mmCIF file with all atom_site columns, C-alpha atoms and ligand atoms in Angstrom:
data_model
loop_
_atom_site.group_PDB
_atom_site.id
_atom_site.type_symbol
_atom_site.label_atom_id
_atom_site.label_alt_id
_atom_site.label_comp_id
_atom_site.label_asym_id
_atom_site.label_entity_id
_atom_site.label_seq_id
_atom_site.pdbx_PDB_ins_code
_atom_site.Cartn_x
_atom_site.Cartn_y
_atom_site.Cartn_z
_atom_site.occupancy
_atom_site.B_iso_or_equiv
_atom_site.pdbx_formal_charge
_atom_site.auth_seq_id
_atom_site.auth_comp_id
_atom_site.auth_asym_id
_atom_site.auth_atom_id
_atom_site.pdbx_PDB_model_num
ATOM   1   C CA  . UNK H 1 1   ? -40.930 8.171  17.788 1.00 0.00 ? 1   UNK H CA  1
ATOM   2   C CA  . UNK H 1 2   ? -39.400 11.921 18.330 1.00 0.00 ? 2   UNK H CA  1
ATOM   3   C CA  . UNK H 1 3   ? -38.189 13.633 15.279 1.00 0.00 ? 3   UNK H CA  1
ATOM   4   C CA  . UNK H 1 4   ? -37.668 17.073 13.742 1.00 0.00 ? 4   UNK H CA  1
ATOM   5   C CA  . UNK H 1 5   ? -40.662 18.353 12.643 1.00 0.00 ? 5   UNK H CA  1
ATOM   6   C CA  . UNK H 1 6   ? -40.634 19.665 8.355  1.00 0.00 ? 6   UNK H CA  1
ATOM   7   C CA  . UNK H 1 7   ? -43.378 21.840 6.888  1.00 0.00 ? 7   UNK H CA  1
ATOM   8   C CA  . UNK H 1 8   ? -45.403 19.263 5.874  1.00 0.00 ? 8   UNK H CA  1
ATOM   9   C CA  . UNK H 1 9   ? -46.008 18.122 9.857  1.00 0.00 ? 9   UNK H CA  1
ATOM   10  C CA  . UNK H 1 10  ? -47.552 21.862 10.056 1.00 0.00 ? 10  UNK H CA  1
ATOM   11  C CA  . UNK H 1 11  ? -51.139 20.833 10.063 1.00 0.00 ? 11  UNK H CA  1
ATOM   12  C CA  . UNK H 1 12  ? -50.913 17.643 12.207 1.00 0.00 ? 12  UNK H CA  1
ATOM   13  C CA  . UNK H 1 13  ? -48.590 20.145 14.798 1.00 0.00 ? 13  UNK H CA  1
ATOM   14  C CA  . UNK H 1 14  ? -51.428 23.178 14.492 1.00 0.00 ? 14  UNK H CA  1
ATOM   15  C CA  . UNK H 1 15  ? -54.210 20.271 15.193 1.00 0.00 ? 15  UNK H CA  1
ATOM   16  C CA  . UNK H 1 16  ? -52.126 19.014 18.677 1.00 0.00 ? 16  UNK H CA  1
ATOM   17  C CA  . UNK H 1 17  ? -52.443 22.881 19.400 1.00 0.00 ? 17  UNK H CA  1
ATOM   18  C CA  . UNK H 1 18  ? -55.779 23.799 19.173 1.00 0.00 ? 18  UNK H CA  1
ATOM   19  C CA  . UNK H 1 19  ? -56.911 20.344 21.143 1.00 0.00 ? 19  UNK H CA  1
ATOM   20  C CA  . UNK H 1 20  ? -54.250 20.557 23.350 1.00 0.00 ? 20  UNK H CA  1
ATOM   21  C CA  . UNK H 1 21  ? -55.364 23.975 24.320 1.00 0.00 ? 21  UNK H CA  1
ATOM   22  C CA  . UNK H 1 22  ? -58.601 23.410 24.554 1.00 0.00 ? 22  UNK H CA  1
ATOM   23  C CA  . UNK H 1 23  ? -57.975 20.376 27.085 1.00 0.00 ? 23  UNK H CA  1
ATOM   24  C CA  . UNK H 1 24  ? -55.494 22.435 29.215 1.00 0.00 ? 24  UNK H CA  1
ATOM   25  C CA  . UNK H 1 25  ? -56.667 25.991 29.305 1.00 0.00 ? 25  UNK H CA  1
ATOM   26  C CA  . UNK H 1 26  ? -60.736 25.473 30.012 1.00 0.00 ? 26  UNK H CA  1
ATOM   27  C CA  . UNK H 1 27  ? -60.156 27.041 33.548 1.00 0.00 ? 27  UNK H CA  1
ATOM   28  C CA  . UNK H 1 28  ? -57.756 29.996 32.668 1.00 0.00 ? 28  UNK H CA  1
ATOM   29  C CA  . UNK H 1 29  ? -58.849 31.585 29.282 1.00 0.00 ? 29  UNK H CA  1
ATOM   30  C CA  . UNK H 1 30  ? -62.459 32.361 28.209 1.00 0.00 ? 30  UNK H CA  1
ATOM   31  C CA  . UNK H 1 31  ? -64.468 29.738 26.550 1.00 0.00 ? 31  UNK H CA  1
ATOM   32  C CA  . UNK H 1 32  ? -65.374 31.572 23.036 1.00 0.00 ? 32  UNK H CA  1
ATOM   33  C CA  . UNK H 1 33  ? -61.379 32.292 22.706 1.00 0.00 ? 33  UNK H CA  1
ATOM   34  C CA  . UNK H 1 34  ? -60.680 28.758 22.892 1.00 0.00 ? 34  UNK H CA  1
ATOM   35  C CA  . UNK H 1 35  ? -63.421 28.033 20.223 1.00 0.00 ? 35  UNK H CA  1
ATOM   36  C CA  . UNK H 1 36  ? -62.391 30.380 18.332 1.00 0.00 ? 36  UNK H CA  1
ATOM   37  C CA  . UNK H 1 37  ? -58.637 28.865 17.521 1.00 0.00 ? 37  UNK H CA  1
ATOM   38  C CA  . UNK H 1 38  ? -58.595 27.118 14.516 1.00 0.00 ? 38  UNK H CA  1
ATOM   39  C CA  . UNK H 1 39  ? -56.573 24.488 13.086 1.00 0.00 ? 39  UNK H CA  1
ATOM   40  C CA  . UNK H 1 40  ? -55.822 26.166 10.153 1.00 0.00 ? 40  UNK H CA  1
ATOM   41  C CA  . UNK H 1 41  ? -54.880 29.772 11.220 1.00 0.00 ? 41  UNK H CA  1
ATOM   42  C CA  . UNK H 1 42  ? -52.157 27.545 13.480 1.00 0.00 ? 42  UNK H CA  1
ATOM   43  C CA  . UNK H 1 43  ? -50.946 25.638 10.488 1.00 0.00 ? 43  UNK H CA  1
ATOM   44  C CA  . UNK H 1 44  ? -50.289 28.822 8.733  1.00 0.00 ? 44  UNK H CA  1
ATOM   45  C CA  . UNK H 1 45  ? -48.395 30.070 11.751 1.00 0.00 ? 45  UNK H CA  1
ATOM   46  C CA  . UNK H 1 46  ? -46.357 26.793 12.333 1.00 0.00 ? 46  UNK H CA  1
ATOM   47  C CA  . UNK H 1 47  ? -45.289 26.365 8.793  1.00 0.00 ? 47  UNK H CA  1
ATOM   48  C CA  . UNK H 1 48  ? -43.779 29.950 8.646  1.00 0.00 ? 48  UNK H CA  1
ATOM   49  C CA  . UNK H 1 49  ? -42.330 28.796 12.339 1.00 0.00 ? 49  UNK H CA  1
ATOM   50  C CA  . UNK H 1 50  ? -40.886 25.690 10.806 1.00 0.00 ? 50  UNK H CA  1
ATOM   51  C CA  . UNK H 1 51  ? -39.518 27.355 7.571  1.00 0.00 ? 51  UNK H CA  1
ATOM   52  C CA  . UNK H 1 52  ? -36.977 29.698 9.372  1.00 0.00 ? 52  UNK H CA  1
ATOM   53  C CA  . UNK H 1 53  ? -34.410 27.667 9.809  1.00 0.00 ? 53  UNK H CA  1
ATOM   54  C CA  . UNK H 1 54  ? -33.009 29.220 13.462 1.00 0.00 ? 54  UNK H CA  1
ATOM   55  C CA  . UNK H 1 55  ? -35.975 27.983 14.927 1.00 0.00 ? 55  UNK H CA  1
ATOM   56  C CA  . UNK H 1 56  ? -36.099 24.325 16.639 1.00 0.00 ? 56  UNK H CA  1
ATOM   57  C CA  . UNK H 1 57  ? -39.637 22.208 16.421 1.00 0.00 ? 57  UNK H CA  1
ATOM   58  C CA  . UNK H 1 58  ? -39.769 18.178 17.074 1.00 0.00 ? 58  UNK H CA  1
ATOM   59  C CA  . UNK H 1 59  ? -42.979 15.880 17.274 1.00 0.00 ? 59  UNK H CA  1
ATOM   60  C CA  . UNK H 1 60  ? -43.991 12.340 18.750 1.00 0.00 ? 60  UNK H CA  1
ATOM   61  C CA  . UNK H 1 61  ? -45.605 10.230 16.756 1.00 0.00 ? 61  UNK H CA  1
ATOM   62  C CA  . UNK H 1 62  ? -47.526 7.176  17.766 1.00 0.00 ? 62  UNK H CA  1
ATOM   63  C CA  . UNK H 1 63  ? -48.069 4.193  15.281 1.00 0.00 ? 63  UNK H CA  1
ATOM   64  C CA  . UNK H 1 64  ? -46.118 2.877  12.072 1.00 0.00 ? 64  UNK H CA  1
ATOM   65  C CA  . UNK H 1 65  ? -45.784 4.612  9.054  1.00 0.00 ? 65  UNK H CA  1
ATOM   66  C CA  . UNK H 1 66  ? -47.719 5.677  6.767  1.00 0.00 ? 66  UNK H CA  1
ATOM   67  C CA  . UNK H 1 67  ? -51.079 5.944  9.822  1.00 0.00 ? 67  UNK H CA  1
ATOM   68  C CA  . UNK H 1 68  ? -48.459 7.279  12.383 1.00 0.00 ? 68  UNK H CA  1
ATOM   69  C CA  . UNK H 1 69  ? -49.936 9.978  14.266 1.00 0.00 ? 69  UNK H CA  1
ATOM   70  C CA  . UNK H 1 70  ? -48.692 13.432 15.727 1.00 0.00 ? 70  UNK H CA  1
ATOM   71  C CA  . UNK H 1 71  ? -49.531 13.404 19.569 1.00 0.00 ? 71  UNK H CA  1
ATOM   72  C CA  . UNK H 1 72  ? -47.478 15.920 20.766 1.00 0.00 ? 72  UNK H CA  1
ATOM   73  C CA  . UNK H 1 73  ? -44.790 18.558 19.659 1.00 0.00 ? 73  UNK H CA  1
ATOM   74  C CA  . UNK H 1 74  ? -42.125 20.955 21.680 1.00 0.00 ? 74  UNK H CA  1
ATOM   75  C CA  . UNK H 1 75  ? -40.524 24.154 19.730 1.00 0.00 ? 75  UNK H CA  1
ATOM   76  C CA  . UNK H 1 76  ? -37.401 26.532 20.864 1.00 0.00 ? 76  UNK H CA  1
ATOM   77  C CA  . UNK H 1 77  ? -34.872 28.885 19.929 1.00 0.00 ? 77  UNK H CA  1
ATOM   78  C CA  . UNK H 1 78  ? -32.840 31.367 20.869 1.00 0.00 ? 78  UNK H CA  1
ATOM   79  C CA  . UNK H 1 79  ? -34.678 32.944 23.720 1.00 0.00 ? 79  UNK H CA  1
ATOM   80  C CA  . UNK H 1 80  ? -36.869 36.084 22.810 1.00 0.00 ? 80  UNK H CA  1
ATOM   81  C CA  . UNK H 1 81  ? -37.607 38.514 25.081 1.00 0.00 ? 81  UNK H CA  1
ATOM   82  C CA  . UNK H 1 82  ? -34.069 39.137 26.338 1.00 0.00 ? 82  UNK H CA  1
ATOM   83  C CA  . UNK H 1 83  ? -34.124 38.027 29.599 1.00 0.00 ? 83  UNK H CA  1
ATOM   84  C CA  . UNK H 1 84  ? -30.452 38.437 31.566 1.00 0.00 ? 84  UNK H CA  1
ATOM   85  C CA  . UNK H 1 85  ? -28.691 35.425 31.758 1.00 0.00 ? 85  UNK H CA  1
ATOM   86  C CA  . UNK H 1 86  ? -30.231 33.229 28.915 1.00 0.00 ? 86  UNK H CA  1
ATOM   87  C CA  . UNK H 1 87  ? -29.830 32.652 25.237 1.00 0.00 ? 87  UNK H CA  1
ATOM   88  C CA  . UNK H 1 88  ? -31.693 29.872 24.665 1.00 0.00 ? 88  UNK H CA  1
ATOM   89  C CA  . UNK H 1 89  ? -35.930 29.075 25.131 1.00 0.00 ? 89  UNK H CA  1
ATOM   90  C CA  . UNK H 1 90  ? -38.142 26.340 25.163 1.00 0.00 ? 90  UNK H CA  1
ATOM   91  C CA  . UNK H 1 91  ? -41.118 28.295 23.401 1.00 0.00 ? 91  UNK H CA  1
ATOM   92  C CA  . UNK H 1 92  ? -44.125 25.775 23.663 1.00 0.00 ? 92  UNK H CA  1
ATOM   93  C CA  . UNK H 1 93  ? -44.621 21.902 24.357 1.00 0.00 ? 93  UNK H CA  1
ATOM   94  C CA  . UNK H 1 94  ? -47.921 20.313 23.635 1.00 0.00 ? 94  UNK H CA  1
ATOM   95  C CA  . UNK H 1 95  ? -49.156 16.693 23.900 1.00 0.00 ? 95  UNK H CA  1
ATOM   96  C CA  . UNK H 1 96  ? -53.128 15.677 23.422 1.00 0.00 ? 96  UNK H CA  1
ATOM   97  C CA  . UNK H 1 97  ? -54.352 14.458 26.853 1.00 0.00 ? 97  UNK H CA  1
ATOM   98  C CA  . UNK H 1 98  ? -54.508 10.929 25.983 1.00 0.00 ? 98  UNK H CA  1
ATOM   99  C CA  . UNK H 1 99  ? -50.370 10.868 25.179 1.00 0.00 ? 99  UNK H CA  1
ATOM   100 C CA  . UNK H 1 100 ? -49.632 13.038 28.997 1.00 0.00 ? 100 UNK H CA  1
ATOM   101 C CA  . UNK H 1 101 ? -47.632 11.338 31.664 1.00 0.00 ? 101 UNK H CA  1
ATOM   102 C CA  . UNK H 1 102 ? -46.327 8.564  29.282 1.00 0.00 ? 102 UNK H CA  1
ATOM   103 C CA  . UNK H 1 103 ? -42.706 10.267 29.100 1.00 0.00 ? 103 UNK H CA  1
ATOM   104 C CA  . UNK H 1 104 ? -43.034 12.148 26.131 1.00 0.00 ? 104 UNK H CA  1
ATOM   105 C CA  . UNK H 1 105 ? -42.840 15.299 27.194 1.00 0.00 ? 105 UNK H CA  1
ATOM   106 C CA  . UNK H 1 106 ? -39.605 14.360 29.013 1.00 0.00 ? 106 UNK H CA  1
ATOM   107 C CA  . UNK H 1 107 ? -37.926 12.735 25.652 1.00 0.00 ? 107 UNK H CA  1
ATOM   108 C CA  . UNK H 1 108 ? -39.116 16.479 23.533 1.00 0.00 ? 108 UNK H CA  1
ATOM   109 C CA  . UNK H 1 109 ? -37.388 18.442 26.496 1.00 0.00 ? 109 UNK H CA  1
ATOM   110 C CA  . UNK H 1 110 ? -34.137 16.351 25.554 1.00 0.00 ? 110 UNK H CA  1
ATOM   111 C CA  . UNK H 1 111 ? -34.696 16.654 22.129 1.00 0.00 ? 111 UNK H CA  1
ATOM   112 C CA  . UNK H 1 112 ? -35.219 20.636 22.673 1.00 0.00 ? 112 UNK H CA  1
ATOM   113 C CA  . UNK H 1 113 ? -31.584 20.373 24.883 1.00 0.00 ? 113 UNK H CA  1
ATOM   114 C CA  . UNK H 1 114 ? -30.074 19.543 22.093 1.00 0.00 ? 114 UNK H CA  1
ATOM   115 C CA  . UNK H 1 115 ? -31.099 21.287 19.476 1.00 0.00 ? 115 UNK H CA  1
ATOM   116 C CA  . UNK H 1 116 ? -30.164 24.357 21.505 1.00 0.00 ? 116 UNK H CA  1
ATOM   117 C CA  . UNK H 1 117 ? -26.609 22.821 22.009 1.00 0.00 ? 117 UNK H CA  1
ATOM   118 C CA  . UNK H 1 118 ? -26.489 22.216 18.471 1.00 0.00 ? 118 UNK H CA  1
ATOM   119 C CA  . UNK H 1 119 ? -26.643 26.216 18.267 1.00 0.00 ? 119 UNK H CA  1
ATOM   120 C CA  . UNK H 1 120 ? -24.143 27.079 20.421 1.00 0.00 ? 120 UNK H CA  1
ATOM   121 C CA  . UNK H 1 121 ? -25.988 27.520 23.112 1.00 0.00 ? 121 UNK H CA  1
ATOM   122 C CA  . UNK H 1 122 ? -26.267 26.087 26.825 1.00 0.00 ? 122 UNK H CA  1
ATOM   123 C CA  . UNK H 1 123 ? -29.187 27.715 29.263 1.00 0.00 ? 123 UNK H CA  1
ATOM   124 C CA  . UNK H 1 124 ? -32.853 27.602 28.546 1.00 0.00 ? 124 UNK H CA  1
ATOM   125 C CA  . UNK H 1 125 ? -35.723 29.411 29.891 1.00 0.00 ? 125 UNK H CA  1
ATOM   126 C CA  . UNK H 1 126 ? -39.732 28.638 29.966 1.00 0.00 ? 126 UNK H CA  1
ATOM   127 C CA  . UNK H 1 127 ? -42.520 30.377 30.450 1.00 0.00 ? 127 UNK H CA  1
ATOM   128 C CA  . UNK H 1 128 ? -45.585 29.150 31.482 1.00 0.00 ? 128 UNK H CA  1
ATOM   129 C CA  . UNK H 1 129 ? -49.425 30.186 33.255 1.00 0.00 ? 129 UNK H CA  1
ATOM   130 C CA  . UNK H 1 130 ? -48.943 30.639 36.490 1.00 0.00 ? 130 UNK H CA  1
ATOM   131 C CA  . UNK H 1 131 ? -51.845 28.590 37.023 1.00 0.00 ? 131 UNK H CA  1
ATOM   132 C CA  . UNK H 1 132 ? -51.091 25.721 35.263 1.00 0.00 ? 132 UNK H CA  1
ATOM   133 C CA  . UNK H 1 133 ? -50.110 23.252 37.772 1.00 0.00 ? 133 UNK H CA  1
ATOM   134 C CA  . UNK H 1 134 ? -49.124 20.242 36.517 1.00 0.00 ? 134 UNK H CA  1
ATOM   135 C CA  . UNK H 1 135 ? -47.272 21.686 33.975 1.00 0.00 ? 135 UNK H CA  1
ATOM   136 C CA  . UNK H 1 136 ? -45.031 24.063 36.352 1.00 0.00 ? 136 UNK H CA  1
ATOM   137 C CA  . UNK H 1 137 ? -44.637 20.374 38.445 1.00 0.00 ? 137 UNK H CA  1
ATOM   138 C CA  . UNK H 1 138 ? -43.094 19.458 35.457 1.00 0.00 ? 138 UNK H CA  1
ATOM   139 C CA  . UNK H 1 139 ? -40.137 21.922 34.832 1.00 0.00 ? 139 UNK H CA  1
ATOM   140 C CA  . UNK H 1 140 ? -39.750 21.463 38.942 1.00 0.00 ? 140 UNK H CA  1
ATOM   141 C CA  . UNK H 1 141 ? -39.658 17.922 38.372 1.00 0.00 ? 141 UNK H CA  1
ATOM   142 C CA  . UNK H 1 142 ? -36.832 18.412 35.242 1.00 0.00 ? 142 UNK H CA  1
ATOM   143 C CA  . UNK H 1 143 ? -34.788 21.088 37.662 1.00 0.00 ? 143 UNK H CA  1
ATOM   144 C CA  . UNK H 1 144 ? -36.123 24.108 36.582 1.00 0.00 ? 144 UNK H CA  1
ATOM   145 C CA  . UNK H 1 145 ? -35.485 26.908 39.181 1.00 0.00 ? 145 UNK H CA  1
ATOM   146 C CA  . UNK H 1 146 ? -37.772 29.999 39.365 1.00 0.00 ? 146 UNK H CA  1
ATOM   147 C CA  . UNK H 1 147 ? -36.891 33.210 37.889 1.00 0.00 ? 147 UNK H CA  1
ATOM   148 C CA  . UNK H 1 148 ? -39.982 35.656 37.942 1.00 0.00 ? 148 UNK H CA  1
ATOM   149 C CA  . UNK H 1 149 ? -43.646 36.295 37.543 1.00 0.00 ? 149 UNK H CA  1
ATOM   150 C CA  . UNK H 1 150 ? -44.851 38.749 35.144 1.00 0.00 ? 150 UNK H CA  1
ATOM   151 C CA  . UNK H 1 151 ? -49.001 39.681 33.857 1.00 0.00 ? 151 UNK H CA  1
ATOM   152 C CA  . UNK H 1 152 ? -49.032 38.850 29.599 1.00 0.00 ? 152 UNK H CA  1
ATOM   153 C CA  . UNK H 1 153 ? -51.706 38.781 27.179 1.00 0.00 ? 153 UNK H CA  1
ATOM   154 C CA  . UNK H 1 154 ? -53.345 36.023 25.732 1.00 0.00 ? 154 UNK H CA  1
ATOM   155 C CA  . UNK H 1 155 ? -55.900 36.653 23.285 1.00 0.00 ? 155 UNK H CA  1
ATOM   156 C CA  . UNK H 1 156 ? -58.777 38.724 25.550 1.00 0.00 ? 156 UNK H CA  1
ATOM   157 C CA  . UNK H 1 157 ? -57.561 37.561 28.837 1.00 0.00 ? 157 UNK H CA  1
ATOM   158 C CA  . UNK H 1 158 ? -54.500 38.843 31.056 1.00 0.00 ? 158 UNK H CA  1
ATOM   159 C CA  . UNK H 1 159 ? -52.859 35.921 33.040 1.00 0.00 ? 159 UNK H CA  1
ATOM   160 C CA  . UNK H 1 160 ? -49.668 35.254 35.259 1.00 0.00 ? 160 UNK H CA  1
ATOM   161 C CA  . UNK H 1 161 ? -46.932 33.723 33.706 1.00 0.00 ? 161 UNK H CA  1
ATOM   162 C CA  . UNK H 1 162 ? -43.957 32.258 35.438 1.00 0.00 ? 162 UNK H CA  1
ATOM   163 C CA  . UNK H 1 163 ? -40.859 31.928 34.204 1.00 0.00 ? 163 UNK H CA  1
ATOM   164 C CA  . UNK H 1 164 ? -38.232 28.367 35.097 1.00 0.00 ? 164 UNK H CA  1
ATOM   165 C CA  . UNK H 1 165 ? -34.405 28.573 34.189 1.00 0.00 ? 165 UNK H CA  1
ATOM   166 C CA  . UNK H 1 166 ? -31.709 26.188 33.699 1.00 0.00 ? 166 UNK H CA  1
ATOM   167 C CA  . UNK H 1 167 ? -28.651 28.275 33.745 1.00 0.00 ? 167 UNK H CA  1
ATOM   168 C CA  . UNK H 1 168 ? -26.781 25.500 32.651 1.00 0.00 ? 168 UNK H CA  1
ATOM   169 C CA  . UNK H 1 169 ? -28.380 22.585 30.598 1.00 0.00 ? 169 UNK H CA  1
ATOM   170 C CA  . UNK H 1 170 ? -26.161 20.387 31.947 1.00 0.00 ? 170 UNK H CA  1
ATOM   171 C CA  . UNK H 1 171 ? -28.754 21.176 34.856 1.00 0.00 ? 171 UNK H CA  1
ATOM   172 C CA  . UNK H 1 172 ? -32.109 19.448 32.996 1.00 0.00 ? 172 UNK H CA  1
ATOM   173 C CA  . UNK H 1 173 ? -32.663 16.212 35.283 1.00 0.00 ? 173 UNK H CA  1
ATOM   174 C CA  . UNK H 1 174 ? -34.219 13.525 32.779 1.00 0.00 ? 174 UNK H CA  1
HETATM 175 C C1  . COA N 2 .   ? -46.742 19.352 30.531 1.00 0.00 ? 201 COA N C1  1
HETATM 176 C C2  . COA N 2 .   ? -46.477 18.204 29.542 1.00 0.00 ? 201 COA N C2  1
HETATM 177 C C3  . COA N 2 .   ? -45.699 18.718 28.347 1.00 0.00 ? 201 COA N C3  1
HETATM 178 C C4  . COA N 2 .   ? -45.614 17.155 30.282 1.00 0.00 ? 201 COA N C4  1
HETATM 179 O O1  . COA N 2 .   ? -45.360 16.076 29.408 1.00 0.00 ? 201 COA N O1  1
HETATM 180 P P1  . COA N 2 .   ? -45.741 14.580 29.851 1.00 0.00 ? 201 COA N P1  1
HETATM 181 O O2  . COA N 2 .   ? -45.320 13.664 28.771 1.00 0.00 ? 201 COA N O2  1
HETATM 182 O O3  . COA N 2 .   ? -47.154 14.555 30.276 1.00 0.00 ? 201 COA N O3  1
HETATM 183 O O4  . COA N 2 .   ? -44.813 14.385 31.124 1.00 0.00 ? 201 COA N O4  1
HETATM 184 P P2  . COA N 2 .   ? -43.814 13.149 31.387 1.00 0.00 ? 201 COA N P2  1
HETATM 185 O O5  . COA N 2 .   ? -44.573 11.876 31.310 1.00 0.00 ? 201 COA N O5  1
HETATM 186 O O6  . COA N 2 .   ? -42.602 13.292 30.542 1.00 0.00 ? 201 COA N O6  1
HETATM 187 O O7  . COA N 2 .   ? -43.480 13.436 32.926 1.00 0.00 ? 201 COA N O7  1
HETATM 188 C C5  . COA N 2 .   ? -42.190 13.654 33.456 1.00 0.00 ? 201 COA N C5  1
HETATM 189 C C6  . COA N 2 .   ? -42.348 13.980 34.926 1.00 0.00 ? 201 COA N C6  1
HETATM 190 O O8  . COA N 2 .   ? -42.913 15.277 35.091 1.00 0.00 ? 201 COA N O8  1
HETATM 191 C C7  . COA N 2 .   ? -43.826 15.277 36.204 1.00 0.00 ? 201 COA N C7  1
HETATM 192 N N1  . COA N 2 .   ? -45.193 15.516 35.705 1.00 0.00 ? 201 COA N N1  1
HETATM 193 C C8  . COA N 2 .   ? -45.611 15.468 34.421 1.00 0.00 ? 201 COA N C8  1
HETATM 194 N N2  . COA N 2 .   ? -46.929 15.751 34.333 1.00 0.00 ? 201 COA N N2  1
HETATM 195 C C9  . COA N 2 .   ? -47.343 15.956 35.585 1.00 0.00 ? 201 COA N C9  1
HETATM 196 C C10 . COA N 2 .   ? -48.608 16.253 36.157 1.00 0.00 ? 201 COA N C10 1
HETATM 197 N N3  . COA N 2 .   ? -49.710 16.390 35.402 1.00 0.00 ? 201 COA N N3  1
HETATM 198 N N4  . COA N 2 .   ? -48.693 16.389 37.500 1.00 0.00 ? 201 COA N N4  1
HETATM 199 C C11 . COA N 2 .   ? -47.609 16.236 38.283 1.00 0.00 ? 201 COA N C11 1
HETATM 200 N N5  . COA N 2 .   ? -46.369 15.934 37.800 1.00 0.00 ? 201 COA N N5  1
HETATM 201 C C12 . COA N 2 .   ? -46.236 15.813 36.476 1.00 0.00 ? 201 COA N C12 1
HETATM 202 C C13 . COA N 2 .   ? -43.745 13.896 36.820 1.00 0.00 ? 201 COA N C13 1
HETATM 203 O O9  . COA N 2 .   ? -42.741 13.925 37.837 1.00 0.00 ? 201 COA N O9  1
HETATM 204 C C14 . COA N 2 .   ? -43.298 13.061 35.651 1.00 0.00 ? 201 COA N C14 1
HETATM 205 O O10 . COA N 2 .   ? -42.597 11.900 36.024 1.00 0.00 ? 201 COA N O10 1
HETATM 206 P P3  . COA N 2 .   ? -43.402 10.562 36.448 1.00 0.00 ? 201 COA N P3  1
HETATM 207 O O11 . COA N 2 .   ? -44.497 10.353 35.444 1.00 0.00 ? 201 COA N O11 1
HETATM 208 O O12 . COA N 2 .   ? -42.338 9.524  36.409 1.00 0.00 ? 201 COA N O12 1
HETATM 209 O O13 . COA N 2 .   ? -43.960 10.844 37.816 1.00 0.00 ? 201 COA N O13 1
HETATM 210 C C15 . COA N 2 .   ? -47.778 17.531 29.069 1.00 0.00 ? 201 COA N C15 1
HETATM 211 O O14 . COA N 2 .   ? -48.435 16.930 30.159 1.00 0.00 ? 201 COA N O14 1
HETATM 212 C C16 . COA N 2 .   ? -48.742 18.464 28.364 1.00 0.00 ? 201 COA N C16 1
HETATM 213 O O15 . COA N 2 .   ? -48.686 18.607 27.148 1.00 0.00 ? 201 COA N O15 1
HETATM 214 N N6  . COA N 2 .   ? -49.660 19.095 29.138 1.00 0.00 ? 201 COA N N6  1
HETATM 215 C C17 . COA N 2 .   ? -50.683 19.946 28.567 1.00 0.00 ? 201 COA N C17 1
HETATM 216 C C18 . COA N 2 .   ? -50.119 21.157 27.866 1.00 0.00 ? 201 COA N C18 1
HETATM 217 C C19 . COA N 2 .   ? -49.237 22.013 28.745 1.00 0.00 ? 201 COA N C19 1
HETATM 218 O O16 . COA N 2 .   ? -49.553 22.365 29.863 1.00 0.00 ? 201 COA N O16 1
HETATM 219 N N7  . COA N 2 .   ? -48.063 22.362 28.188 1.00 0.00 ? 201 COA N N7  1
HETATM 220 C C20 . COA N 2 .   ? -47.096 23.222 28.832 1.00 0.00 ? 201 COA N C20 1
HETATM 221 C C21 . COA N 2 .   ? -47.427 24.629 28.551 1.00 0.00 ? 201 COA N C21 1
HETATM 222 S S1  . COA N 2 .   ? -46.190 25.746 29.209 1.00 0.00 ? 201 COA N S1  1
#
């Protein structure tokens, strides 16, 4: 059901995205930025994302081969902005509404852990909008501790972002 994603899952990954987005962001970024995402400036973006081969990206699917569907995805790496203390990142984790609160996003996270092991490395950071609730009960719920708040950008808006660590991922409580 969770697997590494390849190039070709680029579109069904960029289509998660947008909805995704769209479902979880209503109340924190303006309503014309939202509409304006598209499915296919994302599937440019995730196929260049998937290509380089340093960078980690799984999906769920739901269903048998060949209807299975993509419901959710999770991407990582080596962390980015070069925050003390950790190497490694979980970069973004999407599911569409109607696959939340099943366990996926639990089983990605794992996936995510070890892909980062795989590299070498053994800490991982996340950021998320400080405003987005039940995804910060989430990483609390997985172990994450707080590091730090900081403004960022997203599109025309400026937002809070949070950060959660695990120091060690030995620390990521399943
Ligand atoms: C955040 C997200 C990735 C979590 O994945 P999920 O599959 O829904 O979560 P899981 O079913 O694996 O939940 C694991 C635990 O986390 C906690 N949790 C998850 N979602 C929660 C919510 N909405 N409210 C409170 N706690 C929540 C619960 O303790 C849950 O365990 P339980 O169901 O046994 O009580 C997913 O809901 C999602 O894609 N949300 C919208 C997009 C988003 O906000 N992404 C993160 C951006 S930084």
């Amino acid at each position: 059901m969770i697997r590494p994603a390849g190039i070709g899952d680029a579109a069904a990954i960029a289509r998660v995205h947008v909805a995704s987005w769209r479902s979880t962001y209503g109340a924190v970024l303006p309503g014309d930025f939202l509409d304006s995402l598209t499915q296919d400036a994302y599937t440019d973006r995730w196929r260049r994302f998937i290509a380089e081969r340093s960078n980690l990206a799984y999906v769920v699917e739901e269903g048998q081969d060949p209807s299975a569907n993509v419901v959710g995805f999770a991407s990582g790496g080596r962390e980015r902005a070069g925050e003390t203390g950790y190497k490694g990142e979980l970069y973004a984790i999407y599911l569409l509404e109607s696959a939340q609160r099943r366990g996926y996003g639990r089983e990605l996270v794992r996936a995510i852990v070890g892909g980062l092991r795989g590299m070498g490395i053994d800490d991982m950071i996340i950021w998320v909008m400080r405003d987005n609730g039940p995804a910060r009960d989430f990483y609390e719920r997985l172990g994450g501790a707080y590091v730090r708040t900081q403004p960022t950008t997203i599109g025309p808006a400026t937002v809070e972002e949070v950060s959660y660590g695990w120091p060690s991922l030995a620390d990521v409580r399943y």
